[in-house]
Structures are given as structure tokens and as C-alpha cells.
Amino acid sequence: MKSKRNLFPIVFIFLMIAGLTSCDNDETNDVPKNLEVQNFVWKGLNLYYLWQPEIPILQDDAFKTQAALNAYLEDYSDPSELFETLLFERGRKKIAGVTDRFSWFINDYIVQENAFKGIKETTGIALGLIRIKDSKKIFASVRYVIPGSDAAAKNIQRGAIFTGVNGVLLTDTNYKDLLFGKNLDLTLNFADYNNGDPQLNGTSITVSKTLIGENPVHTKVVHEIDGKKIGYLMYNAFTSKYDQELNNAFGYFKTEGIDALVLDLRYNGGGSVRTATYLASMITGQFTGELFAKENWNPKWMSYFKNNHPDYVLNNFTDKFKNNTTINSLNLTTIYILTSSRSASASELIINGLLPFIEVKMIGETTYGKYVGSVTVYDAPNYSRNNANPNHKFAMQPIVLEMVNKLGKNNKNGFDPNISLSEDYGNLGVLGEVSEPMLAKAIQQITSGSKTSSTKTSTHFIMHKTLSDSNENAPLGMNMFIEKALPQR
């Protein structure tokens, strides 16, 4: 039986922004052609932006006429500059999670749509960028390599580090241009770890960026230890294109009859809310129909939802995909999750959404602290992909909602692990093997039955601060987004 929630975007006709803005969209014909993108930016943010009530210039009564709005927009020849000026506390230091670090302007929505499908231009190296002691110098640590990429063809392995690109040493001010700029061919200058003070070792490998798709189901394996079958899954992005591959992994675990699951989200920067809901349903299975996570939009939308479509903001545990395929569920009552400071958004949603239902045991580092979600807003009469303005490829990815769990809670500063453990860049280990340090710690907890109240694990290696990573500099970013029709009035 189809839910009313699925029918609602089709049944209800979009009425432009009447009643929400004093600058009615019926006046679109009065917008000069050179301001059409700026007009879209202001009106889209006025309608959907989570912090719209906090921005004086985005208030519904900020402009009494379209002509007045046009006069304001004339000051911004670059629509991305206008976008930046309209964001809440943009550029300020994070204080209790109340600054918008996450909305972004899209120059080419085709690139963005590909990113949401796991398709991106990359060398294939998933990397962390690590500060060397307290200096400006950094090194890149290879976390894993995407199969089928040029880096895989060049046999670059997890654990390798490099300190230079094209003969230039990496610093905290040049890494974006060197690694994530327009150059398609990069010569990586590798180094030996040298106990935390990397030294170039004379090895250089040139890798090329190509357009490839990454299956986020990276590693799945079952180990039988001390009479217990322990499943391990490294999952690196909540990408809906690969939902069936995720379901197949859980089918494998189900067939193997695992007793415990270690879910590795340490390199997972987030993704689709719907896919997160599916994953939570695969882990459990005994809570179908109950609330996994709720979306809190801006006040005018919450009022509208309350009076018209209260189920729109609900993400419930389910036993089926949208296409009616049965979900493979494990009915677990405990989950072990490996985390890092780069585990963000939808990864944190998994933790937060499961906490009211089962025991969540975290091993690793405090997570990123991203509790808000976005949606792609297009320059179209109803702000959706259909009928997007053919004159350009601009769009926006503004924060439009805050995610909370069944108890109405989230954690704006990230989730602290039960057992603190950071990675040793001199000994990363092989993903999925029982000797890999973080998996080994989880296995110890499972087999020994140790209680996991918050503790720090003694380490005998140098601790480094992660400055950034390849996720943060990719089109998807550390993003959490919804994949359903935008609400319409």
C-alpha cells in the first residue's frame, strides 16, 4: 500500500511563494535577465533555508516589491557571492554547532548529481591530510584505493604516505590547489613515516584523475573467533545507487548467521538520509514502522507540515526498499561502530537514530558534529530538477533541516566513543583483517564481553591532528541530504 507521504508531492500543486514572501514569484517576468540567478538564490533561501528566520535580509517582508528586491540584487554580479552573504554566521568559528559551515553554491549541478551517485573525478586515492606536529606542513595518508582507478592500476596501497605533489611540499595553505585543483595528472612524492616526521624517500608516482563510480560497500568479511561469528563491514558513503549492494552485504551476514557486527564508518562523511534509514533497518529489523529520525525544517515549513502533512518529516524503520525489495535485517540488539573525527552527518545519524533502540558501542574518535541536512534547490518554478532554467547549470545546496532521533535529540558537537582509539599512521593495518588495530579492539570487546564505558586506550604511537580529507574536498563533501520531492505549497 502506498503511503500518503509518497503521493503528496504529486497531489499538491505548487502555488509559488504566495503567503511566504512579499515578493511574489508571479513577478518573475519583472526580473532582468542579468539578475535571474540572483533572484533564484534569494527566493530559494527565503523559502527553504533552515536559518531563514535569523537572517534579516531574508525575512518575508524584507522587500515590498520585486523592483525593491531587484535593486538589492544589483549589488551582486556574482550569485555565489550573494549566496555566501545570506548564510547564517558564515565563516565564524564553530560555537556549539550553530554556524552554517555546510551550505554551498553549485556551479554545475550535473557534477553534483553525479557525486550523489558516487561518480566523481578522482585519482582513486581516499586520503587523510595530517598535520605534522604543530607546523604548517602536512602529509597525506592513503586510507584506501578505489578499485578500477588509476591509483589502483599503479598499485598504490593503504598506509602509503606522501608529502609532496609535483615536487612541491604540502602545507595547510596549498593542499587544495595541489590535490583538488584543476590538474588532472598529479605526481605524488612519497615519504617514509619516520616516527611522525616524514622524510621523502625518492619514490614518485604519477596518477591521473578519471571519472569513476565508487561502490561504498568497500570490505565485508566474517571472522569466527572464540566460537563467535563476527561480521565486519567498511561502508564509506551513504549512496543510494548502491543500496542493493549494501542489502546484499547484509544478506551475506544473515546467511553466515553472525553473532555480532562491526560497522566501520571511520571514513564515511555522510550522504543520503533514506539510505541511512535503510541501513538502520538492516542492522535491526525489529522496529519496522517506528521513528528512526525526524526532520526539523524552518518554522514556516514546520507549521505547514503540522497542519497538512505531518508524516513528511518522519523517517521510519522499514522492511522494504522504495521499490518494494525486501530488506535483509539482522535483528541485532548491539552494534559496534568504528569512528573517527571524519565520521559525519549520515554516519552520525546512524548512531543517533539507533541510540533509543539498541546498544551502540563506539570505538575510535569523537565524530565530526554535523546534525543538519540539505537538499538541492534548482532555478525552476518549483525549485526541483524538472523545468530547471536552461540558461545555466547553477543550483544551491542549502541546509534546510536539522535531524533528531525518536527522543528529539542530536549531538551538535559529535558523539564521543566508548573507547578512544586513533589510527597509527605508521601501522594502519589491512582493512578487514583481525590484526587491523581498530577492528582488533572491537573484536576484543565482543569476545571478552568487556564493558565499554568511556575509556581511553593506551597508545604507543604519535598522535596527529587530521586537517582535512578527500571527502571534505569532493563535490559530495561531508553532506547529509534528502532524496524526496521538495515540499510544495
Short mmCIF file of C-alpha atoms in Angstrom, two decimals:
data_model
loop_
_atom_site.label_atom_id
_atom_site.label_comp_id
_atom_site.label_asym_id
_atom_site.label_seq_id
_atom_site.Cartn_x
_atom_site.Cartn_y
_atom_site.Cartn_z
CA MET A 1 0.00 0.00 0.00
CA LYS A 2 1.41 3.37 -1.00
CA SER A 3 1.72 5.93 1.75
CA LYS A 4 0.20 9.37 1.51
CA ARG A 5 3.69 10.67 2.05
CA ASN A 6 4.79 9.34 -1.33
CA LEU A 7 1.77 10.78 -3.09
CA PHE A 8 1.88 14.21 -1.51
CA PRO A 9 4.44 15.88 -3.81
CA ILE A 10 2.35 14.77 -6.83
CA VAL A 11 -1.06 15.61 -5.47
CA PHE A 12 -0.34 19.10 -4.22
CA ILE A 13 0.11 21.90 -6.74
CA PHE A 14 2.86 24.38 -6.21
CA LEU A 15 1.46 27.85 -5.52
CA MET A 16 4.74 29.76 -5.97
CA ILE A 17 5.72 31.57 -2.78
CA ALA A 18 2.47 33.41 -2.13
CA GLY A 19 1.96 33.89 1.58
CA LEU A 20 5.62 33.16 2.29
CA THR A 21 7.24 36.14 0.62
CA SER A 22 6.02 39.60 -0.14
CA CYS A 23 7.94 39.40 -3.44
CA ASP A 24 5.57 37.04 -5.23
CA ASN A 25 7.13 34.73 -7.81
CA ASP A 26 4.35 35.77 -10.19
CA GLU A 27 6.53 38.80 -10.85
CA THR A 28 9.28 36.67 -12.39
CA ASN A 29 8.77 38.45 -15.71
CA ASP A 30 9.84 41.66 -13.99
CA VAL A 31 13.27 40.23 -13.17
CA PRO A 32 16.02 41.43 -15.54
CA LYS A 33 17.83 38.60 -17.29
CA ASN A 34 21.13 39.52 -15.64
CA LEU A 35 19.50 39.01 -12.21
CA GLU A 36 17.62 35.76 -12.79
CA VAL A 37 20.14 33.64 -10.88
CA GLN A 38 20.41 36.15 -8.02
CA ASN A 39 16.61 36.27 -7.83
CA PHE A 40 16.51 32.47 -7.62
CA VAL A 41 19.12 32.48 -4.84
CA TRP A 42 17.25 34.95 -2.65
CA LYS A 43 13.81 33.40 -3.14
CA GLY A 44 15.03 29.83 -2.74
CA LEU A 45 16.78 30.66 0.54
CA ASN A 46 13.83 32.69 1.75
CA LEU A 47 11.61 29.67 1.25
CA TYR A 48 13.74 26.71 2.34
CA TYR A 49 16.80 27.81 4.34
CA LEU A 50 16.79 26.43 7.89
CA TRP A 51 18.08 29.65 9.42
CA GLN A 52 15.91 31.98 7.32
CA PRO A 53 14.30 33.50 10.45
CA GLU A 54 17.77 34.55 11.69
CA ILE A 55 18.74 36.49 8.53
CA PRO A 56 17.14 39.98 8.44
CA ILE A 57 17.52 40.41 4.68
CA LEU A 58 15.78 37.05 4.10
CA GLN A 59 12.63 37.99 6.02
CA ASP A 60 9.34 37.70 4.15
CA ASP A 61 8.78 41.45 4.44
CA ALA A 62 12.35 42.50 3.59
CA PHE A 63 11.23 43.81 0.19
CA LYS A 64 7.77 45.12 -0.56
CA THR A 65 8.09 44.84 -4.33
CA GLN A 66 10.06 42.89 -6.89
CA ALA A 67 11.60 46.18 -8.00
CA ALA A 68 12.96 46.72 -4.49
CA LEU A 69 14.43 43.23 -4.46
CA ASN A 70 15.96 43.83 -7.89
CA ALA A 71 17.66 46.97 -6.61
CA TYR A 72 19.23 44.95 -3.79
CA LEU A 73 20.33 42.16 -6.13
CA GLU A 74 22.03 44.62 -8.47
CA ASP A 75 24.88 44.87 -5.96
CA TYR A 76 25.82 41.22 -6.61
CA SER A 77 27.08 40.43 -10.08
CA ASP A 78 28.29 37.05 -8.79
CA PRO A 79 25.36 34.94 -7.50
CA SER A 80 27.69 32.79 -5.40
CA GLU A 81 28.80 35.92 -3.53
CA LEU A 82 25.17 36.77 -2.82
CA PHE A 83 24.61 33.21 -1.60
CA GLU A 84 27.52 33.47 0.84
CA THR A 85 26.30 36.78 2.30
CA LEU A 86 22.89 35.28 3.08
CA LEU A 87 24.13 32.36 5.18
CA PHE A 88 23.91 32.18 8.96
CA GLU A 89 27.15 33.02 10.80
CA ARG A 90 29.14 32.03 7.71
CA GLY A 91 32.88 31.98 8.28
CA ARG A 92 32.70 32.21 12.05
CA LYS A 93 34.36 29.74 14.34
CA LYS A 94 32.12 26.84 15.25
CA ILE A 95 30.35 27.54 18.54
CA ALA A 96 28.12 24.73 19.78
CA GLY A 97 27.28 23.79 16.22
CA VAL A 98 25.27 26.93 15.44
CA THR A 99 27.22 28.26 12.47
CA ASP A 100 26.46 27.27 8.89
CA ARG A 101 29.64 25.65 7.62
CA PHE A 102 27.83 23.32 5.29
CA SER A 103 25.63 25.08 2.70
CA TRP A 104 27.22 25.59 -0.69
CA PHE A 105 26.57 27.11 -4.09
CA ILE A 106 26.68 24.73 -7.06
CA ASN A 107 28.32 25.88 -10.28
CA ASP A 108 27.39 22.76 -12.24
CA TYR A 109 24.54 20.63 -10.93
CA ILE A 110 25.43 17.77 -13.29
CA VAL A 111 28.70 17.31 -11.39
CA GLN A 112 26.77 17.43 -8.12
CA GLU A 113 24.19 14.89 -9.25
CA ASN A 114 26.98 12.53 -10.29
CA ALA A 115 28.59 12.93 -6.87
CA PHE A 116 25.36 11.86 -5.18
CA LYS A 117 25.53 8.70 -7.30
CA GLY A 118 29.09 8.01 -6.22
CA ILE A 119 30.55 9.22 -9.53
CA LYS A 120 33.43 11.64 -9.31
CA GLU A 121 36.67 12.72 -10.96
CA THR A 122 39.43 11.23 -8.84
CA THR A 123 42.80 9.52 -8.85
CA GLY A 124 41.12 6.85 -6.73
CA ILE A 125 43.03 7.67 -3.55
CA ALA A 126 40.92 8.17 -0.45
CA LEU A 127 43.24 10.12 1.79
CA GLY A 128 43.55 11.90 5.09
CA LEU A 129 45.53 15.12 5.37
CA ILE A 130 47.52 15.09 8.57
CA ARG A 131 49.32 17.98 10.24
CA ILE A 132 52.98 17.32 11.07
CA LYS A 133 53.31 18.23 14.74
CA ASP A 134 52.43 21.93 15.16
CA SER A 135 53.83 23.10 11.85
CA LYS A 136 52.15 24.25 8.65
CA LYS A 137 53.47 21.15 6.90
CA ILE A 138 51.15 18.22 6.31
CA PHE A 139 51.33 14.73 4.89
CA ALA A 140 48.74 12.68 3.04
CA SER A 141 47.94 9.20 4.31
CA VAL A 142 46.35 6.72 1.90
CA ARG A 143 43.27 5.28 3.62
CA TYR A 144 42.21 3.02 0.77
CA VAL A 145 42.24 2.94 -3.03
CA ILE A 146 39.11 2.73 -5.17
CA PRO A 147 39.10 -0.38 -7.39
CA GLY A 148 39.32 0.40 -11.09
CA SER A 149 41.04 3.74 -10.53
CA ASP A 150 44.40 4.87 -11.85
CA ALA A 151 45.83 4.66 -8.33
CA ALA A 152 44.77 1.02 -8.18
CA ALA A 153 46.43 0.39 -11.54
CA LYS A 154 49.63 1.98 -10.17
CA ASN A 155 49.47 -0.37 -7.15
CA ILE A 156 49.28 2.39 -4.54
CA GLN A 157 48.40 0.81 -1.21
CA ARG A 158 46.71 1.72 2.05
CA GLY A 159 49.24 3.07 4.53
CA ALA A 160 51.44 4.81 1.97
CA ILE A 161 52.15 8.47 2.70
CA PHE A 162 53.31 11.34 0.54
CA THR A 163 54.42 14.84 1.46
CA GLY A 164 54.69 16.48 -1.93
CA VAL A 165 52.79 16.89 -5.19
CA ASN A 166 54.59 17.77 -8.41
CA GLY A 167 57.71 18.49 -6.37
CA VAL A 168 56.00 20.96 -4.03
CA LEU A 169 55.76 20.14 -0.32
CA LEU A 170 52.21 20.02 1.04
CA THR A 171 51.18 22.71 3.53
CA ASP A 172 47.93 23.73 5.15
CA THR A 173 47.59 26.57 2.62
CA ASN A 174 48.43 24.86 -0.67
CA TYR A 175 46.97 21.35 -0.44
CA LYS A 176 43.64 22.28 -2.01
CA ASP A 177 45.23 23.65 -5.16
CA LEU A 178 47.78 20.87 -5.41
CA LEU A 179 45.47 17.92 -4.78
CA PHE A 180 41.97 19.11 -5.60
CA GLY A 181 42.60 21.76 -8.24
CA LYS A 182 42.16 21.54 -12.00
CA ASN A 183 45.28 19.47 -12.71
CA LEU A 184 44.27 16.02 -13.92
CA ASP A 185 47.74 14.48 -13.58
CA LEU A 186 49.48 14.52 -10.21
CA THR A 187 52.98 13.33 -9.44
CA LEU A 188 52.95 12.20 -5.82
CA ASN A 189 56.22 12.41 -3.89
CA PHE A 190 56.18 9.58 -1.36
CA ALA A 191 57.87 9.52 2.02
CA ASP A 192 58.75 7.22 4.90
CA TYR A 193 56.76 7.85 8.07
CA ASN A 194 59.93 8.21 10.17
CA ASN A 195 58.17 8.13 13.54
CA GLY A 196 55.91 11.08 12.77
CA ASP A 197 58.43 13.23 10.91
CA PRO A 198 58.01 12.03 7.29
CA GLN A 199 61.04 12.15 5.02
CA LEU A 200 60.95 11.93 1.23
CA ASN A 201 62.21 8.54 0.07
CA GLY A 202 62.81 9.26 -3.62
CA THR A 203 59.72 7.42 -4.90
CA SER A 204 57.36 9.38 -7.13
CA ILE A 205 54.29 8.06 -8.94
CA THR A 206 52.13 9.97 -11.41
CA VAL A 207 48.40 9.31 -11.15
CA SER A 208 45.56 10.65 -13.30
CA LYS A 209 42.08 11.75 -12.33
CA THR A 210 39.32 9.94 -14.18
CA LEU A 211 35.55 9.82 -13.82
CA ILE A 212 34.69 6.68 -11.88
CA GLY A 213 31.96 5.34 -9.64
CA GLU A 214 32.78 4.21 -6.11
CA ASN A 215 30.87 1.36 -4.52
CA PRO A 216 30.77 2.43 -0.84
CA VAL A 217 30.49 -1.20 0.30
CA HIS A 218 34.26 -1.47 0.45
CA THR A 219 35.00 -4.52 2.59
CA LYS A 220 32.79 -7.23 4.05
CA VAL A 221 34.07 -10.29 5.84
CA VAL A 222 33.10 -12.73 8.60
CA HIS A 223 35.60 -13.96 11.19
CA GLU A 224 34.91 -16.82 13.60
CA ILE A 225 36.73 -16.14 16.86
CA ASP A 226 36.25 -17.91 20.20
CA GLY A 227 33.07 -19.51 18.94
CA LYS A 228 31.52 -16.23 17.76
CA LYS A 229 30.87 -15.23 14.19
CA ILE A 230 31.80 -11.57 13.81
CA GLY A 231 30.83 -9.64 10.71
CA TYR A 232 32.83 -6.63 9.57
CA LEU A 233 31.61 -4.03 7.08
CA MET A 234 33.54 -0.99 5.89
CA TYR A 235 30.94 1.39 4.46
CA ASN A 236 32.27 4.64 3.05
CA ALA A 237 29.29 6.70 1.84
CA PHE A 238 25.51 6.65 2.04
CA THR A 239 24.98 6.41 -1.73
CA SER A 240 21.51 5.26 -2.77
CA LYS A 241 22.70 3.96 -6.14
CA TYR A 242 24.42 1.18 -4.19
CA ASP A 243 21.59 0.37 -1.76
CA GLN A 244 21.20 -3.11 -3.25
CA GLU A 245 24.92 -3.81 -2.80
CA LEU A 246 24.50 -2.80 0.84
CA ASN A 247 21.48 -5.09 1.14
CA ASN A 248 23.47 -7.92 -0.43
CA ALA A 249 26.18 -7.47 2.20
CA PHE A 250 23.59 -7.88 4.93
CA GLY A 251 22.19 -10.89 3.11
CA TYR A 252 25.68 -12.38 3.32
CA PHE A 253 25.88 -11.65 7.05
CA LYS A 254 22.42 -13.12 7.55
CA THR A 255 23.31 -16.31 5.68
CA GLU A 256 26.51 -16.63 7.71
CA GLY A 257 24.50 -16.30 10.93
CA ILE A 258 26.75 -13.69 12.52
CA ASP A 259 26.56 -13.07 16.27
CA ALA A 260 27.93 -9.51 16.15
CA LEU A 261 28.58 -6.78 13.60
CA VAL A 262 31.39 -4.24 13.42
CA LEU A 263 30.30 -1.33 11.22
CA ASP A 264 33.28 0.73 10.07
CA LEU A 265 32.27 4.35 9.42
CA ARG A 266 35.63 5.96 10.17
CA TYR A 267 35.99 7.32 6.59
CA ASN A 268 32.29 7.88 5.93
CA GLY A 269 31.43 11.57 5.54
CA GLY A 270 27.71 11.00 5.05
CA GLY A 271 25.15 11.04 2.25
CA SER A 272 21.51 10.08 1.84
CA VAL A 273 19.07 10.15 4.76
CA ARG A 274 16.98 7.49 3.04
CA THR A 275 19.96 5.17 2.73
CA ALA A 276 20.80 5.77 6.40
CA THR A 277 17.25 4.73 7.28
CA TYR A 278 17.68 1.57 5.21
CA LEU A 279 20.98 0.75 6.92
CA ALA A 280 19.46 1.22 10.37
CA SER A 281 16.65 -1.12 9.31
CA MET A 282 19.17 -3.73 8.14
CA ILE A 283 21.03 -3.59 11.45
CA THR A 284 17.80 -4.06 13.38
CA GLY A 285 14.56 -5.31 11.79
CA GLN A 286 12.52 -5.48 14.96
CA PHE A 287 11.36 -1.85 14.86
CA THR A 288 9.58 -1.60 11.49
CA GLY A 289 7.23 1.39 11.40
CA GLU A 290 8.81 3.11 14.40
CA LEU A 291 10.51 6.51 14.12
CA PHE A 292 14.20 6.36 13.25
CA ALA A 293 14.76 10.09 12.65
CA LYS A 294 12.71 13.26 12.34
CA GLU A 295 13.44 16.34 10.23
CA ASN A 296 13.01 19.80 11.73
CA TRP A 297 12.67 22.42 8.96
CA ASN A 298 12.34 26.19 9.35
CA PRO A 299 9.30 27.41 11.34
CA LYS A 300 7.04 28.23 8.41
CA TRP A 301 7.52 24.77 6.94
CA MET A 302 7.07 23.02 10.29
CA SER A 303 3.80 24.87 10.73
CA TYR A 304 2.72 23.78 7.26
CA PHE A 305 3.72 20.15 7.85
CA LYS A 306 1.91 20.05 11.18
CA ASN A 307 -1.33 21.24 9.63
CA ASN A 308 -1.13 19.39 6.32
CA HIS A 309 1.45 16.59 6.09
CA PRO A 310 2.94 15.61 9.45
CA ASP A 311 4.41 12.40 8.01
CA TYR A 312 6.63 14.26 5.52
CA VAL A 313 9.30 14.86 8.18
CA LEU A 314 9.32 11.29 9.51
CA ASN A 315 11.89 8.67 8.54
CA ASN A 316 10.67 5.34 9.90
CA PHE A 317 12.35 1.97 10.14
CA THR A 318 11.20 -0.17 7.22
CA ASP A 319 11.37 -3.73 5.95
CA LYS A 320 11.34 -2.80 2.25
CA PHE A 321 13.09 -0.51 -0.18
CA LYS A 322 11.12 2.10 -2.07
CA ASN A 323 10.90 -0.36 -4.98
CA ASN A 324 9.36 -2.97 -2.63
CA THR A 325 12.51 -5.14 -2.41
CA THR A 326 12.76 -6.89 0.95
CA ILE A 327 15.46 -5.60 3.27
CA ASN A 328 17.84 -8.12 4.82
CA SER A 329 17.74 -7.46 8.56
CA LEU A 330 19.88 -8.90 11.36
CA ASN A 331 17.70 -8.06 14.40
CA LEU A 332 20.75 -7.03 16.39
CA THR A 333 20.46 -5.58 19.88
CA THR A 334 24.06 -4.30 19.93
CA ILE A 335 26.15 -2.68 17.21
CA TYR A 336 29.88 -1.92 17.29
CA ILE A 337 30.77 1.17 15.25
CA LEU A 338 34.29 2.33 14.35
CA THR A 339 34.51 6.11 14.12
CA SER A 340 36.95 8.94 13.50
CA SER A 341 36.80 12.71 13.54
CA ARG A 342 35.75 12.44 9.88
CA SER A 343 32.66 10.31 10.53
CA ALA A 344 29.96 12.84 9.74
CA SER A 345 26.31 13.62 9.01
CA ALA A 346 24.53 10.43 7.90
CA SER A 347 27.13 8.37 9.80
CA GLU A 348 26.23 10.30 12.94
CA LEU A 349 22.55 9.87 12.09
CA ILE A 350 23.01 6.10 12.29
CA ILE A 351 24.45 6.46 15.79
CA ASN A 352 21.86 8.96 16.95
CA GLY A 353 18.88 7.19 15.43
CA LEU A 354 19.80 3.80 16.87
CA LEU A 355 20.61 5.00 20.40
CA PRO A 356 16.99 4.93 21.65
CA PHE A 357 16.57 1.35 20.41
CA ILE A 358 19.74 -0.73 20.78
CA GLU A 359 23.14 -0.58 22.43
CA VAL A 360 25.60 1.40 20.31
CA LYS A 361 29.25 0.79 21.21
CA MET A 362 31.66 3.21 19.56
CA ILE A 363 35.38 2.66 19.16
CA GLY A 364 37.63 5.37 17.74
CA GLU A 365 37.39 9.15 17.90
CA THR A 366 34.71 11.75 18.56
CA THR A 367 32.69 12.19 15.38
CA TYR A 368 32.55 15.32 13.23
CA GLY A 369 29.45 17.01 14.66
CA LYS A 370 27.14 17.53 11.68
CA TYR A 371 23.48 17.22 12.56
CA VAL A 372 21.89 19.16 9.70
CA GLY A 373 20.84 18.15 6.20
CA SER A 374 20.49 19.79 2.82
CA VAL A 375 18.65 19.48 -0.46
CA THR A 376 19.48 20.54 -4.00
CA VAL A 377 17.47 23.64 -4.91
CA TYR A 378 17.25 24.37 -8.65
CA ASP A 379 16.33 27.52 -10.54
CA ALA A 380 12.87 26.28 -11.51
CA PRO A 381 9.29 27.39 -10.78
CA ASN A 382 9.01 24.72 -8.07
CA TYR A 383 12.77 24.62 -7.30
CA SER A 384 13.04 20.99 -8.45
CA ARG A 385 15.11 19.44 -11.25
CA ASN A 386 12.18 19.39 -13.67
CA ASN A 387 11.92 22.57 -15.74
CA ALA A 388 15.22 23.92 -14.41
CA ASN A 389 16.30 27.14 -16.10
CA PRO A 390 18.05 26.04 -19.34
CA ASN A 391 20.23 29.17 -19.39
CA HIS A 392 22.68 27.90 -16.77
CA LYS A 393 23.72 24.97 -14.56
CA PHE A 394 23.71 26.82 -11.23
CA ALA A 395 21.93 25.38 -8.19
CA MET A 396 22.17 25.56 -4.39
CA GLN A 397 22.71 23.02 -1.65
CA PRO A 398 21.47 24.93 1.41
CA ILE A 399 20.94 23.46 4.85
CA VAL A 400 17.18 23.05 5.17
CA LEU A 401 16.69 20.74 8.15
CA GLU A 402 18.00 19.52 11.48
CA MET A 403 17.87 15.80 12.22
CA VAL A 404 16.79 14.48 15.62
CA ASN A 405 16.13 10.97 16.88
CA LYS A 406 12.99 9.47 18.39
CA LEU A 407 13.68 11.35 21.64
CA GLY A 408 14.11 14.68 19.84
CA LYS A 409 17.87 14.67 20.45
CA ASN A 410 21.05 15.08 18.44
CA ASN A 411 24.63 15.99 19.28
CA LYS A 412 25.95 19.20 17.77
CA ASN A 413 29.50 18.56 18.94
CA GLY A 414 29.82 14.98 17.76
CA PHE A 415 29.45 11.64 19.52
CA ASP A 416 32.19 10.55 21.91
CA PRO A 417 33.41 6.96 21.62
CA ASN A 418 33.09 4.45 24.41
CA ILE A 419 36.70 3.52 23.74
CA SER A 420 39.03 6.21 22.40
CA LEU A 421 41.46 4.96 19.81
CA SER A 422 43.19 6.84 16.99
CA GLU A 423 44.90 5.43 13.95
CA ASP A 424 48.64 4.82 13.93
CA TYR A 425 49.89 6.17 10.60
CA GLY A 426 52.97 4.03 10.95
CA ASN A 427 50.80 0.91 11.22
CA LEU A 428 47.38 1.31 9.63
CA GLY A 429 46.95 -2.40 9.05
CA VAL A 430 44.91 -4.16 6.37
CA LEU A 431 41.19 -3.40 6.33
CA GLY A 432 39.07 -6.37 7.37
CA GLU A 433 41.93 -8.37 8.88
CA VAL A 434 41.74 -9.24 12.57
CA SER A 435 45.13 -7.61 13.14
CA GLU A 436 43.96 -4.18 11.93
CA PRO A 437 44.14 -2.15 15.17
CA MET A 438 40.62 -0.73 15.30
CA LEU A 439 38.91 -3.94 14.26
CA ALA A 440 41.12 -5.83 16.71
CA LYS A 441 39.90 -3.60 19.52
CA ALA A 442 36.26 -4.20 18.57
CA ILE A 443 36.82 -7.95 18.42
CA GLN A 444 38.39 -7.81 21.88
CA GLN A 445 35.27 -6.13 23.22
CA ILE A 446 32.98 -8.67 21.57
CA THR A 447 34.84 -11.79 22.64
CA SER A 448 35.75 -10.68 26.15
CA GLY A 449 32.40 -9.15 26.95
CA SER A 450 34.21 -6.10 28.29
CA LYS A 451 32.07 -3.22 29.36
CA THR A 452 32.56 -0.17 27.17
CA SER A 453 32.06 2.80 29.41
CA SER A 454 34.06 5.75 28.08
CA THR A 455 37.75 4.95 28.38
CA LYS A 456 40.97 5.94 26.69
CA THR A 457 43.16 3.22 25.27
CA SER A 458 46.88 3.48 25.93
CA THR A 459 48.76 4.19 22.72
CA HIS A 460 52.46 3.98 21.96
CA PHE A 461 52.48 5.99 18.76
CA ILE A 462 52.49 9.66 17.86
CA MET A 463 49.08 11.32 17.77
CA HIS A 464 48.38 13.60 14.83
CA LYS A 465 45.57 16.02 14.04
CA THR A 466 43.58 15.42 10.87
CA LEU A 467 43.34 18.70 8.99
CA SER A 468 41.07 17.57 6.17
CA ASP A 469 40.49 14.67 3.81
CA SER A 470 39.44 13.78 0.29
CA ASN A 471 35.76 13.58 1.30
CA GLU A 472 35.67 17.16 2.50
CA ASN A 473 37.12 18.37 -0.80
CA ALA A 474 34.83 16.33 -3.06
CA PRO A 475 31.51 17.55 -4.55
CA LEU A 476 29.55 15.47 -2.03
CA GLY A 477 31.50 16.95 0.87
CA MET A 478 30.59 15.98 4.43
CA ASN A 479 26.98 16.26 3.41
CA MET A 480 23.69 14.75 4.50
CA PHE A 481 20.86 15.20 2.04
CA ILE A 482 17.29 14.13 1.41
CA GLU A 483 16.17 12.31 -1.74
CA LYS A 484 12.50 13.12 -1.99
CA ALA A 485 10.43 15.76 -3.69
CA LEU A 486 10.79 19.20 -2.17
CA PRO A 487 7.76 20.22 -0.13
CA GLN A 488 5.41 22.49 -2.05
CA ARG A 489 2.65 24.85 -1.05
#
